[in-house]
PDB file of C-alpha atoms in Angstrom:
ATOM      1  CA  MET A 126      84.725  95.889 121.472  1.00 64.00           C
ATOM      2  CA  LYS A 127      82.755  92.827 122.543  1.00 56.00           C
ATOM      3  CA  ASP A 128      83.625  89.242 121.680  1.00 55.00           C
ATOM      4  CA  GLN A 129      81.808  88.077 118.518  1.00 57.00           C
ATOM      5  CA  GLU A 130      80.916  91.679 117.639  1.00 71.00           C
ATOM      6  CA  ILE A 131      82.170  92.974 114.315  1.00 88.00           C
ATOM      7  CA  THR A 132      83.859  96.275 115.024  1.00 93.00           C
ATOM      8  CA  LYS A 133      84.572  98.719 112.213  1.00 95.00           C
ATOM      9  CA  TYR A 134      87.314 100.680 113.956  1.00 96.00           C
ATOM     10  CA  LEU A 135      88.906 101.416 117.313  1.00 96.00           C
ATOM     11  CA  LYS A 136      91.184 104.177 118.501  1.00 97.00           C
ATOM     12  CA  LEU A 137      93.632 102.221 120.629  1.00 97.00           C
ATOM     13  CA  PRO A 138      95.084 103.635 123.879  1.00 97.00           C
ATOM     14  CA  PHE A 139      98.525 104.495 122.507  1.00 97.00           C
ATOM     15  CA  GLN A 140     100.014 107.897 121.779  1.00 98.00           C
ATOM     16  CA  PHE A 141     103.417 107.788 120.154  1.00 98.00           C
ATOM     17  CA  ASN A 142     105.823 110.719 119.938  1.00 98.00           C
ATOM     18  CA  GLU A 143     105.075 112.602 116.718  1.00 98.00           C
ATOM     19  CA  ALA A 144     108.387 114.510 116.689  1.00 98.00           C
ATOM     20  CA  LYS A 145     110.424 111.303 117.030  1.00 98.00           C
ATOM     21  CA  LEU A 146     108.394 109.587 114.296  1.00 98.00           C
ATOM     22  CA  VAL A 147     108.869 112.543 111.925  1.00 97.00           C
ATOM     23  CA  ARG A 148     112.595 112.772 112.727  1.00 97.00           C
ATOM     24  CA  GLU A 149     113.120 109.097 111.909  1.00 95.00           C
ATOM     25  CA  LEU A 150     110.971 109.326 108.798  1.00 96.00           C
ATOM     26  CA  ALA A 151     113.353 112.055 107.593  1.00 95.00           C
ATOM     27  CA  LEU A 152     116.232 109.552 107.827  1.00 93.00           C
ATOM     28  CA  ILE A 153     114.654 107.243 105.247  1.00 94.00           C
ATOM     29  CA  LEU A 154     112.368 109.606 103.304  1.00 92.00           C
ATOM     30  CA  GLU A 155     114.735 109.656 100.332  1.00 91.00           C
ATOM     31  CA  SER A 156     114.732 105.843 100.103  1.00 90.00           C
ATOM     32  CA  THR A 157     113.241 104.182  97.056  1.00 93.00           C
ATOM     33  CA  TRP A 158     109.501 104.076  97.656  1.00 96.00           C
ATOM     34  CA  ILE A 159     107.797 101.254  95.769  1.00 95.00           C
ATOM     35  CA  PRO A 160     104.526 102.065  93.942  1.00 95.00           C
ATOM     36  CA  HIS A 161     101.612 100.143  95.420  1.00 94.00           C
ATOM     37  CA  TYR A 162     100.947  96.910  93.526  1.00 89.00           C
ATOM     38  CA  ASN A 163      97.184  97.498  93.093  1.00 87.00           C
ATOM     39  CA  LYS A 164      97.595  99.804  90.100  1.00 88.00           C
ATOM     40  CA  ASP A 165      93.856  99.950  89.315  1.00 92.00           C
ATOM     41  CA  GLY A 166      92.952 100.791  92.913  1.00 93.00           C
ATOM     42  CA  TYR A 167      94.259 104.331  93.073  1.00 97.00           C
ATOM     43  CA  GLU A 168      95.001 107.525  91.203  1.00 97.00           C
ATOM     44  CA  GLY A 169      98.092 109.628  91.808  1.00 97.00           C
ATOM     45  CA  SER A 170     101.000 108.530  93.964  1.00 97.00           C
ATOM     46  CA  TRP A 171     100.572 105.726  96.523  1.00 97.00           C
ATOM     47  CA  LYS A 172     103.872 104.170  97.576  1.00 97.00           C
ATOM     48  CA  ALA A 173     105.344 101.968 100.282  1.00 96.00           C
ATOM     49  CA  LEU A 174     108.516 101.248 102.190  1.00 96.00           C
ATOM     50  CA  SER A 175     108.766  97.825 103.761  1.00 95.00           C
ATOM     51  CA  LEU A 176     110.075  97.672 107.346  1.00 96.00           C
ATOM     52  CA  TYR A 177     109.391  93.949 107.913  1.00 94.00           C
ATOM     53  CA  SER A 178     109.008  91.459 105.089  1.00 90.00           C
ATOM     54  CA  ASN A 179     109.875  87.938 104.043  1.00 87.00           C
ATOM     55  CA  GLN A 180     113.647  87.575 104.234  1.00 85.00           C
ATOM     56  CA  GLY A 181     113.956  91.303 105.052  1.00 87.00           C
ATOM     57  CA  ASP A 182     113.491  92.257 101.404  1.00 87.00           C
ATOM     58  CA  GLU A 183     112.907  96.031 101.198  1.00 88.00           C
ATOM     59  CA  SER A 184     111.294  95.678  97.786  1.00 86.00           C
ATOM     60  CA  ASN A 185     108.616  93.283  99.077  1.00 87.00           C
ATOM     61  CA  ILE A 186     105.669  95.526  99.974  1.00 88.00           C
ATOM     62  CA  PHE A 187     102.995  92.826  99.901  1.00 80.00           C
ATOM     63  CA  ALA A 188     100.682  92.876 102.906  1.00 70.00           C
ATOM     64  CA  PHE A 189     100.775  89.108 103.281  1.00 65.00           C
ATOM     65  CA  GLY A 190     103.716  87.073 102.145  1.00 55.00           C
ATOM     66  CA  ASN A 191     104.582  83.446 102.519  1.00 54.00           C
ATOM     67  CA  ARG A 192     103.362  82.361 105.970  1.00 62.00           C
ATOM     68  CA  ASP A 193     105.892  79.512 105.968  1.00 68.00           C
ATOM     69  CA  SER A 194     108.701  82.063 105.987  1.00 73.00           C
ATOM     70  CA  PRO A 195     108.738  84.436 108.968  1.00 79.00           C
ATOM     71  CA  ILE A 196     109.078  88.126 108.275  1.00 88.00           C
ATOM     72  CA  VAL A 197     112.161  89.942 109.501  1.00 91.00           C
ATOM     73  CA  GLU A 198     113.404  93.513 109.690  1.00 94.00           C
ATOM     74  CA  THR A 199     114.490  95.198 106.508  1.00 94.00           C
ATOM     75  CA  PRO A 200     117.684  97.279 106.560  1.00 94.00           C
ATOM     76  CA  LEU A 201     115.524 100.450 106.637  1.00 93.00           C
ATOM     77  CA  LEU A 202     114.224  99.624 110.119  1.00 94.00           C
ATOM     78  CA  LYS A 203     117.760  99.451 111.480  1.00 89.00           C
ATOM     79  CA  GLU A 204     117.948 103.235 110.895  1.00 91.00           C
ATOM     80  CA  CYS A 205     114.743 103.895 112.841  1.00 95.00           C
ATOM     81  CA  LEU A 206     115.199 102.934 116.477  1.00 96.00           C
ATOM     82  CA  TYR A 207     112.096 104.757 117.729  1.00 97.00           C
ATOM     83  CA  VAL A 208     109.888 103.217 115.032  1.00 97.00           C
ATOM     84  CA  LYS A 209     111.307  99.835 116.051  1.00 97.00           C
ATOM     85  CA  GLU A 210     110.417 100.648 119.676  1.00 97.00           C
ATOM     86  CA  VAL A 211     106.863 101.531 118.574  1.00 98.00           C
ATOM     87  CA  ILE A 212     106.491  98.226 116.729  1.00 98.00           C
ATOM     88  CA  GLN A 213     107.807  96.309 119.737  1.00 97.00           C
ATOM     89  CA  GLN A 214     104.936  97.679 121.860  1.00 97.00           C
ATOM     90  CA  PHE A 215     102.667  95.234 120.044  1.00 97.00           C
ATOM     91  CA  LYS A 216     102.924  91.670 121.327  1.00 97.00           C
ATOM     92  CA  PHE A 217     101.353  89.778 118.460  1.00 96.00           C
ATOM     93  CA  PRO A 218     102.800  88.014 115.404  1.00 93.00           C
ATOM     94  CA  LEU A 219     103.591  90.518 112.665  1.00 93.00           C
ATOM     95  CA  LEU A 220     102.338  89.793 109.164  1.00 91.00           C
ATOM     96  CA  SER A 221     103.725  92.942 107.538  1.00 91.00           C
ATOM     97  CA  VAL A 222     104.997  96.354 108.577  1.00 95.00           C
ATOM     98  CA  ARG A 223     105.147  99.141 106.023  1.00 96.00           C
ATOM     99  CA  LEU A 224     105.178 102.875 105.643  1.00 97.00           C
ATOM    100  CA  LEU A 225     102.450 103.883 103.204  1.00 97.00           C
ATOM    101  CA  LYS A 226     102.632 107.290 101.543  1.00 98.00           C
ATOM    102  CA  LEU A 227      99.648 108.850  99.789  1.00 98.00           C
ATOM    103  CA  GLY A 228     100.893 111.810  97.789  1.00 98.00           C
ATOM    104  CA  VAL A 229      99.273 115.194  97.435  1.00 98.00           C
ATOM    105  CA  GLY A 230      96.172 114.906  95.247  1.00 98.00           C
ATOM    106  CA  ALA A 231      96.198 111.092  95.303  1.00 98.00           C
ATOM    107  CA  GLU A 232      93.153 108.946  95.955  1.00 98.00           C
ATOM    108  CA  ILE A 233      92.693 105.308  96.944  1.00 98.00           C
ATOM    109  CA  LYS A 234      89.446 104.192  95.355  1.00 97.00           C
ATOM    110  CA  PRO A 235      86.662 102.542  97.399  1.00 97.00           C
ATOM    111  CA  HIS A 236      87.489  98.878  97.966  1.00 96.00           C
ATOM    112  CA  ARG A 237      87.481  96.051 100.510  1.00 94.00           C
ATOM    113  CA  ASP A 238      90.467  94.011 101.600  1.00 91.00           C
ATOM    114  CA  TYR A 239      90.193  90.252 101.887  1.00 85.00           C
ATOM    115  CA  GLU A 240      89.795  88.776 105.396  1.00 87.00           C
ATOM    116  CA  LEU A 241      91.546  91.625 107.172  1.00 90.00           C
ATOM    117  CA  GLY A 242      89.181  92.260 110.062  1.00 93.00           C
ATOM    118  CA  TYR A 243      89.660  91.215 113.658  1.00 94.00           C
ATOM    119  CA  GLU A 244      86.971  88.538 113.252  1.00 93.00           C
ATOM    120  CA  ASP A 245      89.235  86.893 110.620  1.00 93.00           C
ATOM    121  CA  ASN A 246      92.094  86.639 113.144  1.00 93.00           C
ATOM    122  CA  ASN A 247      94.125  89.140 111.095  1.00 92.00           C
ATOM    123  CA  PHE A 248      93.968  92.893 111.466  1.00 95.00           C
ATOM    124  CA  ARG A 249      95.462  96.216 110.405  1.00 96.00           C
ATOM    125  CA  LEU A 250      96.717  99.081 112.553  1.00 98.00           C
ATOM    126  CA  HIS A 251      97.423 102.623 111.350  1.00 98.00           C
ATOM    127  CA  ILE A 252      99.808 104.998 113.106  1.00 98.00           C
ATOM    128  CA  PRO A 253      99.804 108.341 111.275  1.00 98.00           C
ATOM    129  CA  ILE A 254     103.179 110.059 111.044  1.00 98.00           C
ATOM    130  CA  THR A 255     102.375 112.922 108.679  1.00 98.00           C
ATOM    131  CA  THR A 256      98.893 113.938 107.616  1.00 97.00           C
ATOM    132  CA  ASN A 257      96.795 117.047 107.042  1.00 97.00           C
ATOM    133  CA  SER A 258      93.231 118.208 107.640  1.00 97.00           C
ATOM    134  CA  GLU A 259      92.321 117.589 103.992  1.00 98.00           C
ATOM    135  CA  VAL A 260      92.916 113.837 104.176  1.00 98.00           C
ATOM    136  CA  SER A 261      89.610 112.013 103.984  1.00 98.00           C
ATOM    137  CA  PHE A 262      89.693 108.401 105.215  1.00 98.00           C
ATOM    138  CA  ILE A 263      86.205 106.953 104.735  1.00 98.00           C
ATOM    139  CA  LEU A 264      85.349 103.584 106.292  1.00 98.00           C
ATOM    140  CA  ASP A 265      81.855 102.215 105.600  1.00 97.00           C
ATOM    141  CA  GLY A 266      80.560 105.719 104.948  1.00 97.00           C
ATOM    142  CA  GLN A 267      82.128 107.297 108.053  1.00 97.00           C
ATOM    143  CA  ARG A 268      85.088 109.677 108.005  1.00 98.00           C
ATOM    144  CA  LEU A 269      87.856 108.807 110.464  1.00 98.00           C
ATOM    145  CA  VAL A 270      90.185 111.598 111.516  1.00 97.00           C
ATOM    146  CA  MET A 271      93.510 110.101 112.553  1.00 98.00           C
ATOM    147  CA  SER A 272      96.113 112.391 114.099  1.00 98.00           C
ATOM    148  CA  PRO A 273      99.892 111.862 114.155  1.00 98.00           C
ATOM    149  CA  GLY A 274     101.068 109.441 116.831  1.00 98.00           C
ATOM    150  CA  GLU A 275      97.645 107.883 117.390  1.00 98.00           C
ATOM    151  CA  CYS A 276      96.992 104.191 116.801  1.00 98.00           C
ATOM    152  CA  TRP A 277      93.865 102.987 115.013  1.00 98.00           C
ATOM    153  CA  TYR A 278      92.463  99.571 114.180  1.00 98.00           C
ATOM    154  CA  THR A 279      90.477  99.669 110.948  1.00 97.00           C
ATOM    155  CA  ASN A 280      88.382  96.749 109.754  1.00 97.00           C
ATOM    156  CA  VAL A 281      89.207  96.925 106.082  1.00 96.00           C
ATOM    157  CA  ASN A 282      86.720  94.193 105.212  1.00 96.00           C
ATOM    158  CA  PHE A 283      84.342  97.173 105.056  1.00 97.00           C
ATOM    159  CA  VAL A 284      84.434  99.435 102.014  1.00 97.00           C
ATOM    160  CA  HIS A 285      87.004 102.162 102.530  1.00 98.00           C
ATOM    161  CA  SER A 286      88.739 104.884 100.560  1.00 98.00           C
ATOM    162  CA  VAL A 287      91.270 107.633 101.157  1.00 98.00           C
ATOM    163  CA  ALA A 288      91.762 110.977  99.398  1.00 98.00           C
ATOM    164  CA  ASN A 289      94.587 113.403 100.072  1.00 98.00           C
ATOM    165  CA  LYS A 290      93.322 116.821  99.006  1.00 98.00           C
ATOM    166  CA  GLY A 291      95.873 118.646 101.146  1.00 97.00           C
ATOM    167  CA  THR A 292      99.270 120.133 100.339  1.00 98.00           C
ATOM    168  CA  THR A 293     101.431 117.565 102.169  1.00 97.00           C
ATOM    169  CA  ASP A 294     101.899 113.818 101.819  1.00 98.00           C
ATOM    170  CA  ARG A 295     100.064 111.489 104.188  1.00 98.00           C
ATOM    171  CA  ILE A 296     102.397 108.826 105.615  1.00 98.00           C
ATOM    172  CA  HIS A 297     101.209 106.091 107.979  1.00 98.00           C
ATOM    173  CA  LEU A 298     103.032 103.279 109.706  1.00 98.00           C
ATOM    174  CA  VAL A 299     100.785 100.327 108.830  1.00 97.00           C
ATOM    175  CA  ILE A 300     101.079  97.117 110.820  1.00 96.00           C
ATOM    176  CA  ASP A 301      99.252  93.932 109.885  1.00 94.00           C
ATOM    177  CA  GLY A 302      99.084  91.432 112.707  1.00 94.00           C
ATOM    178  CA  GLU A 303      97.739  88.070 113.728  1.00 93.00           C
ATOM    179  CA  ARG A 304      95.244  87.932 116.566  1.00 95.00           C
ATOM    180  CA  ASN A 305      96.416  86.426 119.857  1.00 97.00           C
ATOM    181  CA  GLU A 306      95.646  86.613 123.596  1.00 97.00           C
ATOM    182  CA  TRP A 307      97.609  89.848 124.045  1.00 97.00           C
ATOM    183  CA  CYS A 308      95.568  91.768 121.506  1.00 95.00           C
ATOM    184  CA  ASP A 309      92.314  90.114 122.631  1.00 95.00           C
ATOM    185  CA  ALA A 310      92.971  91.527 126.109  1.00 95.00           C
ATOM    186  CA  LEU A 311      93.605  94.955 124.574  1.00 94.00           C
ATOM    187  CA  PHE A 312      90.734  95.031 122.067  1.00 92.00           C
ATOM    188  CA  PHE A 313      88.108  93.587 124.421  1.00 90.00           C
ATOM    189  CA  SER A 314      89.005  96.036 127.197  1.00 89.00           C
ATOM    190  CA  LEU A 315      87.799  98.966 125.049  1.00 83.00           C
TER     191      LEU A 315
END
């Protein structure tokens, strides 16, 4: 990535332990997943668990809350020490941290998010925990194949969609962050 260049995506140089992520997911899998708030933007089952939110409210799955109130851990994260360790690898201000689950047969319709590209000083990272070969994540016409434990930046200002045509749920740890010197050093070294 070069300064002032608009980058659509980057595979970041992290590889997290898939087995540990899956093991910790199992601890909270039976929690109450909240249906995604954009009801017109998907078909099937698209749900979230909040791991950081305003006032640590597990039911608050909004990507961006009140910036005057810092986000804090939800009780769910206290059960997931490895996931917490993964999140702590990133040295930038957190805007939201969620697990997003796209059920079997579900589809997120093509859309753009608002000012959520690196050039906007806010960005989104995906760390797949469970996925399958029939998940189709399309970003600006290009399919991205994200494997468990990898870490991807996706510029969701570009049109993107996701379809899960496989036989297992797709669950990603999704981290929204605020750009700072630490992530500039990381992003611009790639």
